[in-house]
Amino acid sequence: MPKINCAIYTRKSTEHGLDMEFNSLQNQEEACKAYILSQAFNQWEYYKTYSDGGISGGTMERPGLLQMLADIRARKIQMVVVYKVDRLSRSIIDFHKMMQEFDKYGCNFVSITQSFDTSNSMGKLTLNMLLSFAQFEREVSAERVRDKIAASKAKGLWMGGTPPLGYDVKDKALVPNPQEADLIRLIYHKYLEIGNIVTLAHWLNAQGYHSKRWISARSASPHGGKPFQKSTIQRILTNPVYIGQVAHMSRNKTYKGQHPSILPVELWEQVQACLRRRIKSPQAFSGYQHHHTLLSGKLQDEQGRSFRITSSKKQGRQLLYYYNGTGGHYLPVCQLDDFALKMLKKACWGENFSQPNTSLPDKQLSTWISKAVCQTRGQQHLITLYLQESQLPADIADFLLRPESSGDNTLYPRRINGSVCLQACFMVDNVSGTKLQNGTARNILTVQQINESLVRGLARAWQCKKLAEQGLPIQERAKKLGLNKRTFARYMNLCYLAPAIVADILEYKNPKHFTLRQLMDLAEKESSFDKQLARWQNTDLVFLPENEK
């Protein structure tokens, strides 16, 4: 009979009593060792003990358990011995997952105080019943703890956790720290002055301030003392503990606390009003005014929702975008502002807008724009610039309202409620070949630029086909052009477009304003020329905002 290596698993939910000379973990281990010794006639041998002290049975993230499962997968263990089933797990789902792992690697399971045999249906029923009661006990205990915390917070008691900056913990209660209380008041006053959380964090770090330093009573290890971040300042500015209140987050309630306040209520309410104003209308808030953009505070979608300015960093450069959270597109500030200015100049002076004697400073042109509306349908966008007619010079206003198109990509100007409206279509492209100064690949493309990108794409496709005719492996062909195999294959597909589509592209006809990526998808998905032409020629009507049709 082969030898059976037996692993013992012990667990205790709390750390209480673990420092005793003989604790619960040792008691479980001794009982399990005695049981293994009694089964020596079945070739059982003790292998190793895995222990988790102070960890709940409702989670699988236990160091001892994870190490035991790793040894089971390595087939070092053939039997797991526990004192009771709930020592291994108090969750039915987790227990079944472990049982599947045990079966997969030929490992059995024994509970020495609960006799059952899982090889028959009655034993499996007994095991599931025991686990159900174990999970019920855990959930009832959790409910009791939650109710105790809620009742304690209703009485204004601090229930532990990370001590807030401005207070120390003495006898399980919050006591003001005079130096830190001065720092809290400084943070609140400085926020009202600066108006931006990120700028405030940078200022505090430059002055040498840091987050609260404290020592954990359980592990006696130091925490905190780190530079301020946006999230840290956000918690400080929204924490009602500083006006003598205790917050119960899960119930979304605040109660009068038993600790003294360190902030006047008037200062707290001023800061909360500023925070609400920043969330409701970020462009109108002073914290965003350091981004001087053309359409800042003026850009809306077709439903009147304002775009906010967001940013990202790439290779140390800050990239700004307009985003309102609903359209799903980030509109690059640099490209969209440039597109709007060129559209305005082209509408006023036609193709000669670049001549010095006819052009005006961009700042003066931007004052004419009272509002901008961006409507999105798929990848196509229509931007409408509303120019205040009273601010426009008479000759320019008269020229704008002539019944002529102001460009290949611009619709007719119209007068609506005292405003002159200019409209133009554009696309947001992620794979543009245009080199951008700010380093990002996302670009605002006009119809002409889209058509040029398609022509360049066809040229690259025929270049790929020429290499393919030389009989080189696809890896070498792609490497010669600086492409990967997938992109090389997508370019090759363009060589098999319908001839009518290729002719349209070379004549700069693009009825649906296809981008290069969309053209690649068309060539890849539609093999028949008829289907390709159907998708290519199925033009969309020009769309306008509902209130302007």
XYZ file of C-alpha atoms in Angstrom:
549
model
C 0.000 0.000 0.000
C 1.516 3.392 -0.977
C 2.349 5.977 1.670
C -0.217 8.779 2.197
C 1.214 12.191 3.160
C -1.178 13.977 5.500
C -1.237 17.786 5.847
C -2.857 19.430 8.850
C -4.639 22.761 8.393
C -5.484 24.930 11.422
C -7.160 28.334 11.574
C -8.477 30.897 14.063
C -10.598 33.881 13.061
C -9.147 36.378 15.571
C -5.743 37.020 17.087
C -7.183 36.965 20.588
C -5.485 34.253 22.652
C -2.757 33.416 20.107
C -0.081 34.763 22.478
C -1.052 32.205 25.164
C 1.276 29.345 26.030
C -1.191 26.812 24.590
C -3.580 28.281 22.040
C -6.368 27.055 19.779
C -4.062 26.411 16.796
C -1.857 24.113 18.866
C -4.911 22.292 20.225
C -6.200 21.652 16.669
C -2.760 20.437 15.552
C -2.329 17.975 18.428
C -5.807 16.475 17.887
C -5.145 16.059 14.157
C -1.704 14.474 14.765
C -3.283 11.966 17.142
C -5.874 11.048 14.494
C -3.176 10.592 11.834
C -1.230 8.326 14.233
C -4.362 6.227 14.749
C -4.520 5.637 10.989
C -0.953 4.367 10.690
C -2.255 0.954 9.570
C -3.595 2.739 6.422
C -0.064 4.094 5.722
C -0.955 7.595 6.877
C 2.089 9.760 7.713
C 2.270 13.291 9.024
C 3.729 15.654 6.394
C 3.324 19.303 7.453
C 1.102 21.760 9.356
C -0.304 24.867 7.688
C -1.693 27.563 10.001
C -3.558 30.855 9.583
C -4.053 32.861 12.760
C -6.348 35.873 12.885
C -7.854 35.356 9.389
C -11.545 34.849 8.571
C -12.738 31.642 6.946
C -14.803 33.667 4.484
C -11.817 34.452 2.266
C -9.384 32.366 0.234
C -6.577 34.918 0.664
C -4.825 33.079 3.488
C -1.042 32.480 3.332
C -1.172 29.054 4.943
C -4.081 27.884 2.767
C -2.463 29.156 -0.443
C 0.802 27.381 0.398
C -1.096 24.143 1.107
C -2.960 24.376 -2.216
C 0.356 24.937 -4.014
C 1.811 21.778 -2.409
C -1.341 19.846 -3.374
C -0.875 20.922 -6.994
C 2.724 19.710 -6.732
C 1.263 16.325 -5.581
C 3.168 16.427 -2.271
C -0.026 15.890 -0.248
C -2.594 13.097 -0.545
C -4.743 13.895 2.530
C -5.844 17.120 4.263
C -6.818 16.754 7.931
C -8.753 19.467 9.830
C -10.322 19.656 13.268
C -13.689 20.874 11.896
C -14.990 21.655 8.406
C -15.369 25.365 9.157
C -11.614 25.571 9.888
C -10.985 25.032 6.185
C -13.708 27.390 4.914
C -16.943 29.050 5.939
C -18.060 29.660 2.346
C -19.866 26.973 0.356
C -18.598 28.355 -2.965
C -14.965 28.495 -1.777
C -15.208 24.998 -0.292
C -16.530 23.508 -3.537
C -13.690 25.194 -5.449
C -11.188 23.579 -3.076
C -12.872 20.204 -3.382
C -12.525 20.432 -7.174
C -8.812 21.158 -6.730
C -8.474 18.221 -4.312
C -10.175 15.832 -6.777
C -8.075 17.084 -9.669
C -4.786 16.309 -7.911
C -5.858 13.144 -6.070
C -6.118 14.603 -2.587
C -8.743 13.578 0.014
C -10.232 15.503 2.926
C -11.000 14.459 6.532
C -12.622 16.286 9.449
C -11.722 14.426 12.642
C -14.657 15.631 14.789
C -17.351 15.289 12.124
C -17.592 11.791 10.738
C -18.898 11.568 7.175
C -17.965 9.827 3.952
C -18.065 11.942 0.777
C -17.976 8.878 -1.464
C -21.780 8.501 -1.232
C -24.736 10.870 -1.629
C -25.636 10.936 2.109
C -22.099 12.001 3.019
C -22.167 14.803 0.446
C -25.535 15.975 1.807
C -24.137 15.993 5.355
C -21.094 17.974 4.222
C -23.218 20.586 2.431
C -25.466 20.949 5.493
C -22.452 21.519 7.749
C -21.047 24.117 5.360
C -24.421 25.873 5.142
C -24.513 26.259 8.925
C -20.889 27.434 8.947
C -21.657 30.119 6.349
C -24.825 31.105 8.218
C -22.835 31.517 11.428
C -20.275 33.720 9.663
C -22.953 35.947 8.122
C -24.816 36.288 11.437
C -21.557 37.281 13.141
C -20.888 39.873 10.424
C -24.388 41.314 10.867
C -23.852 41.606 14.617
C -20.577 43.483 14.038
C -22.186 45.834 11.500
C -25.083 46.572 13.867
C -22.644 47.229 16.717
C -20.637 49.674 14.569
C -23.801 51.464 13.424
C -25.091 51.800 17.005
C -21.717 53.065 18.227
C -21.462 55.659 15.458
C -25.027 56.809 16.198
C -23.754 57.640 19.690
C -20.841 59.620 18.223
C -18.074 57.136 19.032
C -15.001 56.771 16.814
C -14.787 53.129 15.707
C -11.107 52.908 14.810
C -9.218 52.820 11.545
C -6.652 55.279 10.220
C -6.499 58.315 12.543
C -7.462 61.498 10.659
C -4.915 64.281 10.287
C -5.589 66.788 13.072
C -6.381 64.216 15.779
C -4.563 61.696 17.955
C -6.111 58.544 19.437
C -6.143 58.252 23.227
C -8.204 55.641 25.074
C -9.975 54.761 21.792
C -11.174 58.358 21.365
C -10.124 61.246 19.125
C -8.189 64.091 20.789
C -7.182 67.236 18.795
C -3.494 67.610 17.915
C -2.797 71.395 18.035
C -0.088 71.443 15.339
C -2.016 69.215 12.958
C -5.222 71.178 13.639
C -3.434 74.339 12.421
C -2.421 72.466 9.263
C -6.058 71.403 8.653
C -7.237 75.008 8.936
C -4.440 76.066 6.566
C -5.513 73.431 4.019
C -9.133 74.611 4.092
C -8.253 78.306 3.768
C -5.671 77.630 1.045
C -8.181 75.581 -0.946
C -10.605 78.508 -0.980
C -7.726 80.675 -2.244
C -6.296 78.293 -4.879
C -9.468 76.463 -5.865
C -7.727 73.340 -7.224
C -6.965 70.147 -5.290
C -3.945 69.084 -7.362
C -2.352 72.544 -7.153
C -2.991 72.579 -3.407
C -1.266 69.196 -2.991
C 1.789 70.445 -4.926
C 1.905 73.590 -2.777
C 1.712 71.639 0.499
C 4.485 69.277 -0.607
C 6.667 72.232 -1.629
C 6.196 73.722 1.848
C 7.429 70.479 3.433
C 4.099 69.256 4.794
C 3.206 65.558 4.799
C 0.353 63.219 5.703
C -0.218 62.063 9.280
C 2.391 59.831 10.906
C 0.968 57.220 13.264
C 1.893 53.871 14.780
C -0.415 50.874 14.595
C -1.386 49.569 18.030
C -1.727 46.023 16.684
C 1.562 45.658 14.780
C 3.494 48.566 16.348
C 4.650 49.527 12.830
C 4.817 53.172 11.599
C 2.475 54.450 8.892
C 1.954 57.669 6.939
C 4.325 60.610 6.699
C 4.075 60.592 2.881
C 3.664 63.536 0.446
C 0.122 64.745 -0.141
C -1.777 63.410 -3.147
C -5.058 64.457 -4.734
C -6.982 61.637 -3.036
C -5.528 62.558 0.373
C -6.605 66.192 0.056
C -10.020 65.106 -1.248
C -10.619 62.989 1.883
C -9.507 65.817 4.171
C -11.786 68.367 2.493
C -14.846 66.073 2.665
C -14.331 64.504 6.103
C -17.012 65.779 8.552
C -14.909 64.669 11.523
C -13.352 68.164 11.576
C -16.673 69.789 12.537
C -17.315 67.286 15.314
C -19.332 64.735 13.352
C -18.979 60.992 12.706
C -19.829 59.611 9.250
C -21.368 56.191 8.615
C -20.541 55.640 4.950
C -22.549 52.460 4.319
C -25.742 54.122 5.582
C -24.832 57.566 4.161
C -25.492 59.263 7.499
C -23.589 61.572 9.833
C -23.992 61.830 13.596
C -22.855 64.317 16.227
C -19.555 63.019 17.546
C -18.186 62.965 21.083
C -14.867 64.514 19.963
C -14.351 68.304 19.765
C -14.352 70.060 16.378
C -11.277 71.887 15.033
C -12.993 73.814 12.192
C -15.778 76.403 12.234
C -18.930 75.220 10.487
C -18.941 78.306 8.214
C -15.506 77.441 6.775
C -16.566 73.812 6.234
C -19.732 74.861 4.361
C -17.788 77.278 2.128
C -15.405 74.508 1.091
C -18.264 72.060 0.425
C -20.011 74.663 -1.742
C -16.817 75.136 -3.777
C -16.422 71.375 -4.212
C -20.031 71.023 -5.382
C -19.594 73.905 -7.832
C -16.425 72.315 -9.233
C -18.223 68.984 -9.837
C -21.353 70.581 -11.303
C -19.608 73.069 -13.597
C -15.865 72.395 -13.713
C -15.145 74.911 -16.498
C -16.705 77.732 -14.509
C -14.545 76.949 -11.493
C -11.327 78.856 -10.955
C -9.322 75.652 -10.563
C -9.557 75.052 -14.325
C -8.788 78.562 -15.489
C -5.066 77.844 -15.817
C -5.959 75.985 -19.033
C -6.487 78.879 -21.451
C -8.226 77.172 -24.362
C -10.360 78.547 -27.164
C -13.556 76.652 -26.300
C -13.098 76.382 -22.537
C -16.509 76.775 -20.898
C -18.177 77.206 -24.311
C -18.266 73.672 -25.711
C -21.456 71.613 -25.244
C -22.996 68.512 -26.783
C -26.345 68.471 -28.585
C -28.174 67.974 -25.265
C -26.591 70.995 -23.606
C -24.128 69.108 -21.408
C -20.825 70.935 -20.961
C -17.473 69.445 -21.858
C -14.816 69.500 -19.173
C -11.069 69.574 -19.682
C -9.178 66.439 -18.732
C -5.538 65.614 -19.249
C -3.046 62.804 -19.566
C 0.723 62.571 -19.729
C 2.877 60.980 -22.374
C 6.673 61.053 -22.221
C 6.546 63.940 -19.754
C 4.182 66.063 -21.894
C 0.715 67.028 -20.713
C -2.044 66.382 -23.256
C -5.399 68.152 -22.846
C -8.768 66.829 -24.025
C -12.400 67.978 -24.058
C -14.621 65.293 -22.532
C -18.165 65.250 -21.153
C -18.435 61.565 -20.192
C -21.335 60.764 -22.533
C -20.056 60.739 -26.114
C -17.257 58.291 -25.436
C -14.751 60.413 -27.388
C -11.863 62.469 -26.100
C -11.486 65.524 -28.335
C -7.879 66.795 -28.275
C -7.853 70.452 -27.241
C -4.954 71.518 -29.447
C -6.397 69.996 -32.624
C -10.029 70.991 -32.011
C -9.156 74.605 -31.176
C -6.957 74.802 -34.267
C -9.748 73.263 -36.371
C -12.283 75.802 -35.048
C -9.950 78.764 -35.720
C -9.183 77.612 -39.263
C -12.886 77.068 -39.868
C -13.639 80.606 -38.646
C -10.854 82.202 -40.708
C -11.800 80.245 -43.819
C -15.424 81.325 -43.455
C -14.405 84.993 -43.104
C -11.666 85.302 -45.713
C -11.816 82.133 -47.781
C -8.516 80.617 -48.888
C -6.643 83.906 -48.273
C -7.048 83.850 -44.501
C -3.313 83.285 -43.977
C -2.329 86.630 -45.521
C -1.111 89.065 -42.833
C -3.119 92.022 -44.111
C -6.434 90.182 -43.844
C -5.932 88.036 -40.718
C -6.806 88.982 -37.155
C -5.206 87.725 -33.910
C -6.605 84.431 -32.699
C -7.526 86.043 -29.389
C -9.798 88.560 -31.146
C -11.384 85.814 -33.240
C -12.060 83.726 -30.135
C -14.092 86.560 -28.562
C -16.623 86.219 -31.404
C -17.448 82.627 -30.346
C -20.224 82.722 -27.788
C -20.922 78.971 -27.793
C -19.878 75.786 -29.586
C -22.017 72.651 -29.944
C -20.496 69.285 -30.888
C -22.847 66.564 -32.096
C -21.633 62.965 -32.417
C -22.967 60.110 -34.551
C -20.621 57.145 -34.572
C -17.208 58.445 -35.558
C -18.503 61.520 -37.393
C -18.815 64.863 -35.609
C -20.495 68.124 -36.502
C -19.273 71.221 -34.665
C -21.412 74.371 -34.698
C -19.801 77.676 -33.744
C -22.262 80.329 -32.533
C -20.816 83.798 -33.239
C -22.408 86.767 -31.454
C -23.677 88.910 -34.316
C -23.405 92.107 -32.306
C -19.672 91.561 -31.810
C -18.926 90.913 -35.494
C -17.768 93.727 -37.813
C -20.545 94.652 -40.239
C -18.612 93.665 -43.369
C -17.677 90.262 -41.944
C -21.225 89.560 -40.721
C -22.564 90.461 -44.158
C -20.027 88.189 -45.859
C -20.749 85.279 -43.549
C -24.464 85.406 -44.272
C -24.104 85.286 -48.045
C -25.841 82.212 -49.493
C -22.616 80.510 -50.532
C -20.740 77.572 -49.122
C -17.680 78.691 -47.227
C -15.601 75.635 -48.059
C -15.594 72.023 -49.104
C -16.171 70.840 -45.552
C -18.323 73.682 -44.171
C -22.104 73.951 -44.394
C -23.988 77.141 -45.100
C -23.782 79.837 -42.378
C -27.186 80.680 -40.865
C -28.646 83.292 -38.512
C -30.316 81.881 -35.357
C -31.515 84.088 -32.465
C -28.993 86.859 -32.972
C -26.102 84.474 -33.676
C -24.303 83.509 -36.853
C -23.785 79.741 -36.996
C -20.874 78.073 -38.770
C -20.846 74.295 -39.122
C -18.193 71.815 -40.219
C -17.700 68.043 -40.056
C -14.630 66.313 -38.693
C -13.500 62.901 -37.516
C -11.473 61.761 -34.506
C -8.857 59.307 -35.716
C -6.534 57.164 -33.585
C -4.369 55.861 -36.441
C -3.668 59.053 -38.318
C -0.407 59.310 -40.239
C -0.268 63.046 -39.546
C 2.702 63.990 -37.381
C 1.499 65.971 -34.381
C 3.647 68.353 -32.377
C 2.311 67.240 -28.996
C 3.215 63.587 -29.583
C -0.244 62.034 -29.490
C -1.629 59.825 -32.273
C -5.217 61.008 -31.734
C -6.095 63.673 -34.272
C -8.900 65.840 -35.616
C -9.190 65.109 -39.341
C -11.018 67.081 -41.988
C -12.514 65.386 -45.045
C -9.475 66.300 -47.150
C -7.058 64.824 -44.592
C -9.131 61.632 -44.398
C -9.003 61.228 -48.173
C -5.241 61.820 -48.194
C -4.781 59.117 -45.556
C -6.724 56.660 -47.760
C -4.488 57.415 -50.735
C -1.391 56.863 -48.604
C -2.949 53.612 -47.368
C -3.462 52.334 -50.924
C 0.119 53.237 -51.795
C 1.381 51.278 -48.791
C -0.891 48.340 -49.763
C 0.589 48.117 -53.274
C 4.055 48.336 -51.722
C 3.178 45.339 -49.540
C 1.888 43.438 -52.572
C 5.147 44.103 -54.470
C 7.152 42.596 -51.594
C 4.773 39.622 -51.462
C 5.416 38.931 -55.165
C 9.136 38.545 -54.380
C 8.351 35.349 -52.454
C 9.754 36.543 -49.102
C 8.305 35.124 -45.844
C 5.636 37.362 -44.329
C 7.857 38.035 -41.278
C 10.601 39.508 -43.475
C 8.141 41.464 -45.618
C 6.570 43.111 -42.584
C 9.980 43.839 -41.037
C 11.159 45.628 -44.202
C 8.240 48.061 -43.933
C 8.439 48.418 -40.155
C 5.075 46.676 -39.615
C 3.900 43.685 -37.653
C 2.363 40.679 -39.402
C -1.223 41.643 -38.541
C -0.898 45.196 -39.921
C 0.912 43.911 -43.015
C -2.000 41.540 -43.724
C -4.549 44.342 -43.259
C -2.705 46.504 -45.785
C -2.580 43.569 -48.210
C -6.386 43.299 -48.030
C -6.649 46.811 -49.495
C -5.231 45.465 -52.762
C -8.464 43.484 -53.230
C -10.946 46.332 -52.860
C -13.594 46.813 -55.541
C -12.111 48.788 -58.487
C -14.907 51.362 -58.201
C -13.900 52.091 -54.574
C -10.227 52.505 -55.547
C -11.257 54.878 -58.338
C -13.333 56.967 -55.895
C -10.423 57.207 -53.451
C -7.988 58.344 -56.156
C -10.532 60.974 -57.245
C -10.909 62.097 -53.607
C -14.489 60.850 -53.354
C -15.369 59.461 -49.923
C -19.179 59.407 -49.514
C -19.230 58.121 -45.925
C -15.976 59.766 -44.786
C -14.328 56.376 -44.247
C -11.133 56.440 -42.188
C -8.200 54.176 -43.042
C -9.118 51.804 -40.212
C -12.727 51.550 -41.439
C -11.490 50.913 -44.979
C -9.279 48.083 -43.700
C -12.255 46.594 -41.856
C -14.346 46.829 -45.033
C -11.691 45.018 -47.084
C -11.279 42.357 -44.397
C -14.939 41.584 -43.687
C -16.556 41.964 -47.134
C -15.033 39.645 -49.726
C -17.522 40.316 -52.524
C -17.208 43.517 -54.581
C -20.979 44.044 -54.511
C -21.085 44.064 -50.709
C -18.084 46.391 -50.544
C -19.742 48.864 -52.930
C -23.030 48.686 -51.012
C -21.328 49.733 -47.780
C -19.123 52.291 -49.524
C -21.928 54.048 -51.421
C -24.595 53.961 -48.694
C -24.246 57.653 -47.842
C -25.666 59.236 -44.688
C -27.649 62.465 -44.680
C -25.981 65.477 -43.084
C -27.285 65.670 -39.551
C -28.148 68.813 -37.635
C -29.126 69.457 -33.998
C -32.801 68.776 -33.392
C -33.612 72.376 -32.448
C -32.056 73.743 -35.647
C -33.614 71.523 -38.342
